[in-house]
Coordinates of C-alpha atoms and ligand atoms in Angstrom, one line a residue:
M184 CA 15.7 -25.1 9.6
V185 CA 14.6 -21.8 8.2
K186 CA 18.4 -20.3 8.8
Q187 CA 19.5 -22.6 5.6
L188 CA 17.0 -21.4 3.5
H189 CA 18.0 -19.2 0.5
V190 CA 14.8 -17.2 -0.6
I191 CA 14.4 -15.5 -3.8
V192 CA 12.4 -12.3 -3.5
V193 CA 10.8 -10.6 -6.8
G194 CA 9.7 -7.0 -6.6
A195 CA 11.6 -4.6 -3.8
G196 CA 8.6 -2.7 -3.1
L197 CA 7.3 -1.8 0.6
G198 CA 6.1 -5.6 1.0
G199 CA 9.2 -7.2 -0.5
L200 CA 11.7 -5.0 1.9
T201 CA 9.6 -5.9 4.8
A202 CA 9.7 -9.6 3.9
T203 CA 13.1 -9.3 3.1
L204 CA 14.3 -7.6 6.3
A205 CA 11.9 -9.8 8.3
L206 CA 13.9 -13.0 7.1
Q207 CA 17.2 -11.9 7.2
R208 CA 16.5 -11.1 11.2
A209 CA 15.7 -14.9 11.2
G210 CA 18.9 -15.6 9.8
V211 CA 17.6 -16.5 6.3
R212 CA 19.7 -15.6 2.8
V213 CA 17.4 -13.5 0.7
S214 CA 18.2 -12.1 -2.5
V215 CA 15.9 -9.5 -4.2
Y216 CA 15.4 -8.9 -7.8
E217 CA 13.6 -5.4 -8.7
Q218 CA 12.5 -4.4 -12.1
A219 CA 13.2 -0.3 -11.6
A220 CA 17.2 0.2 -12.8
A221 CA 17.6 1.8 -9.3
L222 CA 15.4 2.3 -6.0
G223 CA 14.2 5.8 -5.6
E224 CA 11.9 8.3 -5.3
A225 CA 8.6 6.5 -6.5
G226 CA 5.3 7.1 -5.1
A227 CA 4.1 9.8 -2.8
G228 CA 2.0 9.6 0.7
V229 CA 1.1 6.3 2.7
T230 CA -0.8 5.8 5.9
I231 CA 0.6 3.1 8.2
T232 CA -1.9 2.3 10.7
P233 CA -0.8 0.9 14.2
N234 CA -1.2 -3.1 12.7
G235 CA 1.6 -2.3 10.3
V236 CA 3.4 0.2 12.6
H237 CA 4.1 -2.9 14.9
V238 CA 6.3 -4.2 12.5
L239 CA 8.1 -1.2 11.3
N240 CA 9.0 -0.2 14.7
H241 CA 10.0 -3.9 15.5
L242 CA 12.0 -3.9 12.0
L243 CA 13.5 -0.5 11.7
G244 CA 13.1 0.7 15.7
A245 CA 10.6 3.3 16.7
D246 CA 13.1 6.5 16.3
V247 CA 13.8 5.3 12.4
V248 CA 9.6 5.3 12.0
G249 CA 9.5 8.7 14.0
R250 CA 12.1 10.4 11.9
V251 CA 10.8 9.0 8.4
A252 CA 6.6 9.1 9.2
R253 CA 4.6 11.5 11.6
T254 CA 1.5 10.9 13.5
P255 CA -0.8 13.8 12.3
A256 CA -1.9 15.7 15.6
A257 CA -5.5 15.9 14.4
G258 CA -7.6 14.7 11.7
A259 CA -11.0 15.3 10.5
I260 CA -13.7 14.5 7.4
K261 CA -14.6 17.7 6.1
H262 CA -17.7 18.9 3.9
Y263 CA -16.1 19.3 0.5
R264 CA -17.8 22.6 -0.6
T265 CA -17.9 24.3 2.5
G266 CA -15.3 22.9 4.7
A267 CA -16.7 22.5 7.6
I268 CA -15.8 20.0 10.0
L269 CA -18.3 16.5 9.6
V270 CA -16.3 14.5 11.7
E271 CA -12.9 14.6 14.0
T272 CA -10.9 11.7 13.5
N273 CA -8.2 12.8 16.0
R274 CA -5.9 9.2 16.3
G275 CA -2.9 11.5 18.0
N276 CA -2.1 9.1 21.2
R277 CA -5.0 7.2 21.5
M278 CA -4.2 4.8 18.9
Q279 CA -0.6 4.3 20.7
E280 CA -2.9 3.7 24.1
Q281 CA -5.3 1.4 22.0
Y282 CA -3.4 -0.6 19.9
G283 CA 0.3 -0.2 21.3
A284 CA 1.5 1.6 18.1
A285 CA 1.2 4.9 16.4
Y286 CA -1.1 5.9 13.2
C287 CA 1.6 7.2 10.9
Q288 CA 1.8 9.0 7.7
A289 CA 5.1 8.8 5.4
H290 CA 6.5 9.7 2.3
R291 CA 6.4 6.1 0.4
A292 CA 10.3 6.9 -0.5
D293 CA 11.1 8.0 2.6
L294 CA 9.9 4.4 4.1
H295 CA 11.1 2.6 1.3
G296 CA 14.3 4.3 1.5
A297 CA 14.9 3.3 5.3
L298 CA 13.6 -0.6 4.7
A299 CA 16.2 -0.7 2.0
D300 CA 19.0 1.1 4.3
A301 CA 18.1 -1.6 6.6
V302 CA 18.2 -4.4 4.5
R303 CA 21.6 -3.3 3.0
A304 CA 23.0 -3.1 6.3
M305 CA 22.2 -6.9 6.8
D306 CA 23.8 -7.9 3.6
P307 CA 25.1 -5.0 1.3
G308 CA 24.7 -6.9 -2.5
C309 CA 21.3 -8.4 -2.0
I310 CA 19.6 -6.2 -4.0
H311 CA 19.8 -6.6 -7.6
P312 CA 17.6 -3.8 -9.6
G313 CA 17.5 -4.0 -13.2
C314 CA 15.9 -7.1 -13.2
S315 CA 12.7 -7.5 -14.4
F316 CA 10.9 -11.3 -13.5
G317 CA 10.4 -13.7 -17.0
A318 CA 9.6 -17.0 -16.0
L319 CA 9.9 -19.6 -13.4
T320 CA 11.3 -23.3 -13.3
E321 CA 11.1 -25.6 -9.7
N322 CA 12.8 -28.9 -9.3
G323 CA 13.1 -31.6 -6.6
D324 CA 15.9 -29.1 -5.1
G325 CA 15.4 -25.8 -5.7
I326 CA 13.4 -23.0 -8.0
T327 CA 14.7 -20.8 -10.5
A328 CA 14.3 -17.7 -11.7
T329 CA 14.9 -16.0 -15.1
F330 CA 15.2 -12.6 -15.7
R331 CA 14.5 -10.2 -19.0
N332 CA 17.9 -9.5 -18.8
G333 CA 19.2 -12.8 -18.7
V334 CA 20.0 -12.7 -15.3
S335 CA 18.9 -16.3 -13.4
A336 CA 18.6 -16.7 -9.9
T337 CA 17.8 -20.3 -8.2
G338 CA 17.1 -20.5 -4.1
D339 CA 15.0 -22.7 -2.1
L340 CA 11.7 -20.7 -2.2
L341 CA 10.6 -17.8 -4.2
I342 CA 8.3 -14.8 -2.9
G343 CA 6.2 -12.9 -5.7
C344 CA 6.4 -9.6 -4.3
D345 CA 5.9 -7.7 -7.8
G346 CA 2.5 -5.7 -7.1
I347 CA -0.7 -5.3 -8.5
R348 CA 0.0 -6.6 -11.8
S349 CA 2.4 -9.6 -10.9
A350 CA 4.2 -11.4 -13.3
V351 CA 4.8 -14.1 -11.0
R352 CA 1.2 -14.5 -9.9
R353 CA 0.7 -14.8 -13.9
A354 CA 3.5 -17.4 -14.1
L355 CA 1.8 -19.1 -11.0
W356 CA -1.8 -18.9 -11.9
G357 CA -2.5 -18.0 -15.4
D358 CA -4.1 -14.9 -16.8
E359 CA -7.1 -13.5 -15.3
Q360 CA -10.0 -11.1 -15.8
V361 CA -9.0 -7.6 -14.7
S362 CA -12.2 -5.3 -14.8
F363 CA -12.1 -1.5 -14.4
T364 CA -13.7 -0.4 -11.3
G365 CA -15.3 3.0 -12.7
Y366 CA -13.0 4.8 -10.0
I367 CA -9.9 6.8 -11.0
A368 CA -7.4 8.4 -8.5
W369 CA -5.2 11.5 -8.7
R370 CA -2.2 12.0 -6.3
G371 CA -0.3 15.0 -5.7
L372 CA 2.8 16.8 -3.8
V373 CA 2.8 20.1 -2.8
P374 CA 5.7 21.7 -1.0
M375 CA 4.3 23.4 2.2
D376 CA 6.0 26.7 1.2
R377 CA 3.5 27.1 -1.7
L378 CA 0.8 27.2 0.7
D379 CA -0.6 29.4 3.3
P380 CA 0.4 27.2 6.6
G381 CA -3.2 28.3 7.7
V382 CA -4.9 26.5 5.3
I383 CA -3.8 22.9 6.0
V384 CA -5.7 22.8 9.5
P385 CA -6.2 20.2 10.7
D386 CA -2.8 18.2 9.7
S387 CA -4.7 15.3 8.2
A388 CA -8.0 16.0 6.6
S389 CA -10.4 14.1 3.9
F390 CA -13.6 16.3 2.0
A391 CA -16.3 14.5 1.5
G392 CA -18.1 15.3 -2.2
P393 CA -21.0 13.9 -3.8
A394 CA -19.3 10.9 -5.7
R395 CA -15.7 12.0 -5.2
T396 CA -13.1 12.7 -2.2
F397 CA -9.9 14.5 -1.9
A398 CA -7.9 13.5 1.1
R399 CA -4.7 15.6 2.2
Y400 CA -2.2 14.8 4.6
K401 CA 1.6 16.1 5.8
V402 CA 4.6 14.2 5.0
R403 CA 8.3 14.2 4.9
G404 CA 8.2 16.3 8.3
G405 CA 5.7 18.6 7.8
T406 CA 7.5 20.1 4.4
L407 CA 5.0 18.5 1.5
V408 CA 1.4 17.9 1.4
N409 CA 0.4 14.9 -0.2
Y410 CA -2.9 14.4 -1.6
A411 CA -5.1 11.4 -3.2
A412 CA -8.0 12.5 -5.0
F413 CA -10.7 9.9 -6.2
S414 CA -13.6 10.1 -9.1
K415 CA -15.6 7.9 -11.3
R416 CA -15.5 7.5 -14.9
D417 CA -17.3 5.3 -17.2
E418 CA -14.2 3.8 -18.7
W419 CA -10.3 3.7 -18.8
A420 CA -7.8 2.4 -21.4
E421 CA -4.9 1.1 -19.4
E422 CA -3.9 0.1 -16.0
S423 CA -0.7 1.9 -14.9
W424 CA 0.6 3.3 -12.2
S425 CA 2.3 6.7 -13.7
V426 CA 0.4 8.6 -15.7
H427 CA 0.8 12.4 -15.8
S428 CA -2.2 14.5 -15.4
E429 CA -2.9 18.1 -16.3
I430 CA -3.5 20.4 -13.1
A431 CA -6.3 21.9 -15.1
E432 CA -8.0 18.5 -15.3
L433 CA -8.3 18.2 -11.9
Q434 CA -9.3 21.6 -11.2
R435 CA -12.3 21.1 -13.4
E436 CA -13.1 17.9 -11.4
F437 CA -13.0 19.3 -8.0
S438 CA -14.0 23.3 -8.8
D439 CA -16.9 22.7 -6.7
F440 CA -14.6 21.7 -3.6
A441 CA -13.7 24.1 -0.9
P442 CA -11.0 27.1 -1.3
E443 CA -8.5 24.9 0.6
V444 CA -9.0 22.1 -2.4
Q445 CA -8.5 25.0 -4.9
A446 CA -5.6 26.2 -3.0
I447 CA -3.9 22.9 -3.0
I448 CA -4.4 21.7 -6.5
A449 CA -3.4 24.9 -7.9
A450 CA 0.3 24.9 -5.8
T451 CA 0.9 21.6 -7.6
P452 CA 4.2 21.5 -9.2
P453 CA 3.0 19.7 -12.9
E454 CA 5.6 17.1 -12.6
R455 CA 3.8 15.8 -9.1
C456 CA 0.3 15.2 -10.1
F457 CA -0.2 11.7 -11.4
K458 CA -3.3 9.8 -11.9
W459 CA -4.6 6.2 -12.2
G460 CA -7.5 4.3 -13.0
L461 CA -8.4 1.8 -10.3
F462 CA -8.8 -2.3 -11.6
D463 CA -10.3 -4.9 -9.7
R464 CA -9.0 -8.7 -9.7
E465 CA -11.3 -11.9 -7.8
P466 CA -9.3 -13.0 -4.9
L467 CA -7.1 -16.1 -5.4
G468 CA -8.1 -19.3 -4.3
Q469 CA -4.4 -20.6 -3.1
W470 CA -1.4 -18.2 -3.2
T471 CA 1.2 -20.8 -2.9
R472 CA 2.1 -23.7 -5.6
G473 CA 5.1 -25.4 -4.7
R474 CA 8.1 -23.3 -3.6
A475 CA 6.6 -20.4 -4.8
T476 CA 4.2 -17.7 -2.5
L477 CA 2.6 -14.2 -3.4
L478 CA 2.9 -11.4 -1.0
G479 CA 1.1 -8.0 -0.8
D480 CA -0.5 -6.4 -3.9
A481 CA 0.6 -9.5 -5.8
A482 CA -1.3 -12.0 -3.2
H483 CA -4.5 -9.5 -2.7
P484 CA -4.6 -6.6 -5.3
M485 CA -7.0 -4.1 -3.6
T486 CA -8.7 -0.8 -4.4
P487 CA -7.3 2.2 -2.0
F488 CA -10.8 2.9 -0.4
L489 CA -9.3 1.4 3.1
A490 CA -5.8 2.9 2.6
Q491 CA -4.7 -0.8 3.5
G492 CA -2.7 -2.4 0.7
A493 CA 0.5 -1.2 2.1
V494 CA -0.2 -2.2 5.7
M495 CA -1.2 -5.8 4.3
A496 CA 1.9 -5.9 2.5
I497 CA 4.0 -5.1 5.8
E498 CA 1.6 -7.7 7.7
D499 CA 2.3 -10.4 5.1
G500 CA 6.2 -10.2 5.5
M501 CA 6.5 -10.0 9.1
V502 CA 3.9 -13.2 9.4
L503 CA 5.9 -14.9 6.4
A504 CA 9.2 -14.7 8.4
R505 CA 7.5 -16.3 11.4
A506 CA 5.6 -18.8 9.6
L507 CA 9.1 -19.9 8.2
E508 CA 10.6 -19.9 11.5
A509 CA 8.2 -22.0 13.4
A510 CA 8.0 -24.4 11.0
A511 CA 9.9 -27.7 10.3
D512 CA 10.2 -27.1 6.7
W513 CA 9.7 -24.7 3.8
R514 CA 6.6 -26.6 2.8
E515 CA 5.1 -26.3 6.3
G516 CA 6.1 -22.8 6.6
L517 CA 4.5 -21.6 3.4
A518 CA 1.3 -23.6 4.2
R519 CA 1.2 -21.6 7.6
Y520 CA 2.0 -18.4 6.2
E521 CA -0.9 -18.9 3.5
A522 CA -3.3 -20.3 6.6
A523 CA -2.6 -17.0 8.5
R524 CA -3.1 -14.5 5.9
R525 CA -5.4 -15.4 2.8
E526 CA -8.7 -15.3 4.6
R527 CA -7.4 -11.7 6.1
G528 CA -6.1 -10.4 2.9
T529 CA -9.5 -11.6 0.6
F530 CA -11.5 -10.0 3.6
V531 CA -9.5 -6.6 3.1
M532 CA -9.7 -7.0 -0.9
R533 CA -14.0 -7.1 -0.4
E534 CA -14.2 -4.5 2.3
S535 CA -11.9 -1.9 0.1
H536 CA -14.6 -2.4 -2.5
V537 CA -17.9 -2.0 -0.5
N538 CA -16.3 0.7 1.3
A539 CA -15.5 2.4 -2.1
R540 CA -19.7 2.2 -3.0
R541 CA -20.3 3.5 0.6
M542 CA -18.0 6.3 0.0
Y543 CA -19.6 7.6 -3.4
S544 CA -23.2 7.2 -2.4
R545 CA -23.1 9.2 0.7
D546 CA -25.1 12.4 1.1
P547 CA -22.4 14.8 2.3
D548 CA -25.2 17.1 3.8
N549 CA -26.2 14.3 5.8
Y550 CA -22.9 12.8 7.2
G551 CA -22.0 12.1 10.6
S552 CA -19.7 9.9 12.8
S553 CA -22.3 6.9 12.2
S554 CA -22.0 6.8 8.6
H555 CA -18.3 7.5 8.7
K556 CA -16.6 3.7 7.9
T557 CA -12.9 3.0 8.2
A558 CA -10.2 0.3 8.7
E559 CA -10.4 0.7 12.5
S560 CA -14.3 0.5 12.5
L561 CA -13.8 -3.2 10.9
G562 CA -11.2 -3.9 13.8
L563 CA -8.2 -4.1 11.3
Y564 CA -5.8 -2.0 13.7
A565 CA -6.0 -4.7 16.6
Y566 CA -4.3 -7.4 14.7
N567 CA -0.6 -7.3 15.5
P568 CA 1.9 -9.3 13.0
L569 CA 4.6 -9.8 16.0
T570 CA 1.8 -11.9 17.9
V571 CA -0.8 -13.3 15.8
P572 CA -0.6 -17.1 15.8
V573 CA 1.2 -18.7 12.8
Ligands
FAD19 C1 -4.3 6.2 -4.7 C2 -3.5 5.2 -3.9 C3 -3.2 5.5 -2.6 C4 -3.1 4.4 -1.9 N1 -3.0 4.7 -0.4 C5 -2.5 3.8 0.5 C6 -2.3 3.9 2.1 O1 -2.4 5.4 2.6 N2 -2.3 2.9 3.1 C7 -1.9 1.7 2.2 O2 -1.3 1.0 3.1 N3 -2.0 1.5 1.5 C8 -2.2 2.5 0.1 N4 -2.3 2.5 -0.9 C9 -1.8 0.7 -1.7 C10 -0.1 0.4 -1.6 O3 0.1 1.8 -2.4 C11 0.0 -1.0 -2.2 O4 -1.1 -1.8 -1.9 C12 1.3 -1.0 -1.8 O5 2.2 -0.3 -2.4 C13 1.8 -2.7 -2.3 O6 3.1 -2.9 -1.9 P1 3.7 -4.0 -2.5 O7 5.1 -4.3 -1.9 O8 2.8 -5.4 -2.5 O9 3.8 -3.6 -3.9 P2 4.3 -2.6 -4.9 O10 4.5 -1.4 -3.9 O11 3.4 -2.1 -5.8 O12 6.0 -3.0 -5.2 C14 6.1 -3.6 -6.3 C15 7.5 -4.3 -6.7 O13 7.7 -4.9 -7.6 C16 8.4 -4.3 -8.7 N5 8.2 -5.0 -9.7 C17 6.7 -5.1 -10.6 N6 7.1 -6.2 -11.5 C18 8.2 -6.5 -11.3 C19 8.6 -7.8 -12.4 N7 8.6 -8.5 -13.5 N8 10.2 -8.2 -11.7 C20 10.6 -7.5 -11.0 N9 10.1 -6.8 -10.0 C21 8.7 -6.3 -10.2 C22 7.8 -2.7 -9.0 O14 8.8 -1.9 -9.5 C23 8.0 -2.6 -6.9 O15 9.0 -2.4 -7.1 C24 -2.7 3.2 -2.4 C25 -2.6 3.3 -3.3 C26 -3.4 3.8 -4.3 C27 -3.5 3.7 -5.6

């Protein structure tokens, strides 16, 4: 049954491309529509934990994953001011031994590029850039999406993978309340050759401060340092993914942090520093309506405080393909997908928010391994999207 389907994927992010590749490997024809004029260098670093790496190893091959992502040799939570190690988070070989897959960190563009290459190798013309989703209509025979440039596409199913401000989610379920969480994030990328290598030790570190966090790790073969910094604000005007930030603003915000943090901020090329306001939505009670469903941030938009958003999108993509493959028809396939995924997506959404409160109410002077909560302590790494029942 699955082989006869034509699936329309809206949004070529990590979730959309993972779903596309997994479906293609199951023999499904997929057409992907992406609003950006070209797929490119968007984003910064992304951590992919073993629960997502299972899928990447399966779809891309461990050699490709090893090329685009790296496993930090060692990691630590450090005191924000002194830089003293509070908790060692060495994951190295332990993750492979315990979960059967590594813990990886990558430049999003490198991982995204590998997925796009693999998708195009299966079907060179299947990604259509420059197509921003406008509306959908459904009848007994299929579903039609129209895009703002006048293009339209008809298929058997439509998967909304269009991210945190999903237009497909709005078309299916209407407008919803979006509230500012009170947290803002900065992201930056610094070439290693602008830094003293002795400063970036260990490979991956997070500085736990009072109501602020600065996390950094190496990507792109260790040639770039990626960082994400979080703080609080009373208000924020617009939910956006790409507002440039002044380096001076970040320096002011983290002026009491350790010299290592100061060095990284000062070395950031101005065009590589961005800030975002983090917004919250209530979980949906249902993802699927008729021939359309949601995946990734479009289905479960979450704050980044467990660093699981991209991993959840990757898990969704693999499970969707398996559910459709296992089902007698598309209706059963979508029902199996949502049954397998919605509870987990909602759980991680809620726990990300709880973790934000935990992180921002901590006392860095009395911080130890018992206060350190992660996606691993919630048991999230033990999930394998290749074998979980669908
Ligand atoms: C500061 C920060 C740090 C993070 N760190 C991590 C981390 O370490 N690990 C992790 O797992 N996650 C992390 N995340 C979360 C992660 O980035 C997202 O959860 C992930 O990118 C979601 O993938 P997606 O494919 O669902 O959506 P996206 O990556 O947002 O992709 C959506 C795609 O849809 C396209 N699109 C949007 N609207 C339309 C439209 N109308 N028509 C057509 N196309 C459209 C977009 O251009 C984009 O290509 C972090 C997030 C933030 C803010």
